[in-house]
Coordinates of C-alpha atoms in Angstrom, one line a residue:
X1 CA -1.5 62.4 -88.0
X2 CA 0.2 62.2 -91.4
X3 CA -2.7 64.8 -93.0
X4 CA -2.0 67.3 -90.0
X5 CA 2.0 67.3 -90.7
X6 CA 1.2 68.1 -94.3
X7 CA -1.2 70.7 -93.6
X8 CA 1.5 71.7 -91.2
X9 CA 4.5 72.1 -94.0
X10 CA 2.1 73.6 -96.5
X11 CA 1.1 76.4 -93.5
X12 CA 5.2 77.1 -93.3
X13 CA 5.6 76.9 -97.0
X14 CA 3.2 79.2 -97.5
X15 CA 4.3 81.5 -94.5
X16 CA 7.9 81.8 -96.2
X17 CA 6.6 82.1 -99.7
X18 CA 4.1 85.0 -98.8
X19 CA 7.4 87.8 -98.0
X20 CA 9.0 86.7 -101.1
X21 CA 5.7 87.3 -103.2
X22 CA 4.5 90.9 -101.8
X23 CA 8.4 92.1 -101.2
X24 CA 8.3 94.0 -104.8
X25 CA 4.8 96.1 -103.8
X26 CA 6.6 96.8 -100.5
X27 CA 9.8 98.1 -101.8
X28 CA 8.1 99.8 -104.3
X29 CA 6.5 102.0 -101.5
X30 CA 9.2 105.2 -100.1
X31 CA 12.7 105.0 -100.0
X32 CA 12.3 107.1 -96.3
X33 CA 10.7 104.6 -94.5
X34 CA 14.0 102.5 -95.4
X35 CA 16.4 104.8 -94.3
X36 CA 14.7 105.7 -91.3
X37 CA 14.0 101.7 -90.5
X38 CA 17.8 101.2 -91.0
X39 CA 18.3 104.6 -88.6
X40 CA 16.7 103.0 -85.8
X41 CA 18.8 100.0 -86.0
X42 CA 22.3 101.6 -85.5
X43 CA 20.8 102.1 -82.0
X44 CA 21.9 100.2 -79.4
X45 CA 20.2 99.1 -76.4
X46 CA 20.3 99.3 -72.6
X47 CA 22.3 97.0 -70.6
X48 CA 20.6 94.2 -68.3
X49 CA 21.1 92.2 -66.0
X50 CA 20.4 88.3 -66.5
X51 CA 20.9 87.0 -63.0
X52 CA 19.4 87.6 -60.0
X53 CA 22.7 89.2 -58.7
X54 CA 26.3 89.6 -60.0
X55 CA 29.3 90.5 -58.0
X56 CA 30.5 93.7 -58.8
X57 CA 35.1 92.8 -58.5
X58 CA 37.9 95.6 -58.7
X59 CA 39.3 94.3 -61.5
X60 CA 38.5 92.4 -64.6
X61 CA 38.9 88.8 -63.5
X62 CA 36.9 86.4 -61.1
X63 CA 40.1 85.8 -58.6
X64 CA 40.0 89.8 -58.0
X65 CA 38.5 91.4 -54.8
X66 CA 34.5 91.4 -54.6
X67 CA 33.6 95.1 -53.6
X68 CA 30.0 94.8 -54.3
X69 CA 26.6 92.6 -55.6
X70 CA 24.6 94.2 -58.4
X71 CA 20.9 92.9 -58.1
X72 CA 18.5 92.7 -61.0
X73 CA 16.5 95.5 -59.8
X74 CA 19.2 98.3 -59.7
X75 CA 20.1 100.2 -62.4
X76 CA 23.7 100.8 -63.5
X77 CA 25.7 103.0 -65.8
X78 CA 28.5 100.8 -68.6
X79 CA 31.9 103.0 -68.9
X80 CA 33.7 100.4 -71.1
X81 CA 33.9 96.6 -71.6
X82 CA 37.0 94.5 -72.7
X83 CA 38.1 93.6 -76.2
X84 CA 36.3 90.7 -76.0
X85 CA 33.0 92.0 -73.9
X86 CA 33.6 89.3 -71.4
X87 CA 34.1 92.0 -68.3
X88 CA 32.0 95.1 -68.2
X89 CA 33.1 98.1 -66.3
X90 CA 30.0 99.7 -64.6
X91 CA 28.5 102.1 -61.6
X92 CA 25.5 100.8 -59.3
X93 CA 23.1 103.7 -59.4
X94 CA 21.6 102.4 -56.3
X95 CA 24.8 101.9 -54.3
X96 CA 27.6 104.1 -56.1
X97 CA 29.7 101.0 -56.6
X98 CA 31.9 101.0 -59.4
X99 CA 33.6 97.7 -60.9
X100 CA 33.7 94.6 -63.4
X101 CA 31.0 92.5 -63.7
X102 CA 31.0 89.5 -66.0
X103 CA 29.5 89.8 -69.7
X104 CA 28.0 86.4 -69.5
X105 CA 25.2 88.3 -66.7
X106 CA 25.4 91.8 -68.0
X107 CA 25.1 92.3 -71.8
X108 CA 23.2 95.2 -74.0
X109 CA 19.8 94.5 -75.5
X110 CA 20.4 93.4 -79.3
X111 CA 18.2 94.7 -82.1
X112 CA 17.8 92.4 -85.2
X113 CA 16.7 94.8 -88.4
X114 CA 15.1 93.1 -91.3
X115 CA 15.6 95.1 -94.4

């Protein structure tokens, strides 16, 4: 048990160690490839849904009127978000609805870049 947790930290050791070792021969490459990796990062990405349905309200708030459910399976058009992205403004492509949805259900896809 001990030998297998040492071979283990010597596997992750190594693992985090190998980057730092080749990053010069990789750098040393084209300048292009990164600007265009840092290009593609500035993109951002499609909205979801992470629930199996959200209720679409009127207005930004969960006391306001419900005028719809956006399921999981439609697709939607965002037209703003508050300051704080906790209420997203969007239209049901499927139903026409327009209204606030909670950002805690509906959020963007998020792109990590690793220069």
């Amino acid at each position: 048990m001990r030998l297998s947790r040492i071979a283990a930290a010597a596997a992750v050791t190594a693992a985090i160690a190998l980057p730092a070792v080749t990053a010069p021969a990789a750098n040393a490459a084209a300048p292009a490839t990164t600007f265009a990796a840092s290009a593609s990062c500035d993109k951002s990405g499609p909205y979801k849904v992470h629930a199996s349905a959200v209720t679409i309200r009127s207005k930004p708030s969960s006391k306001s009127t419900a005028v719809g459910i956006l399921y999981k399976s439609h697709k939607f058009t965002v037209h703003k978000t508050t300051k704080t992205g906790s209420w997203v403004y969007i239209t049901d492509k499927k139903t026409g609805v327009k209204g606030w949805v909670s950002g805690i259900y509906v959020y963007p896809t998020v792109y990590t870049c690793l220069h």
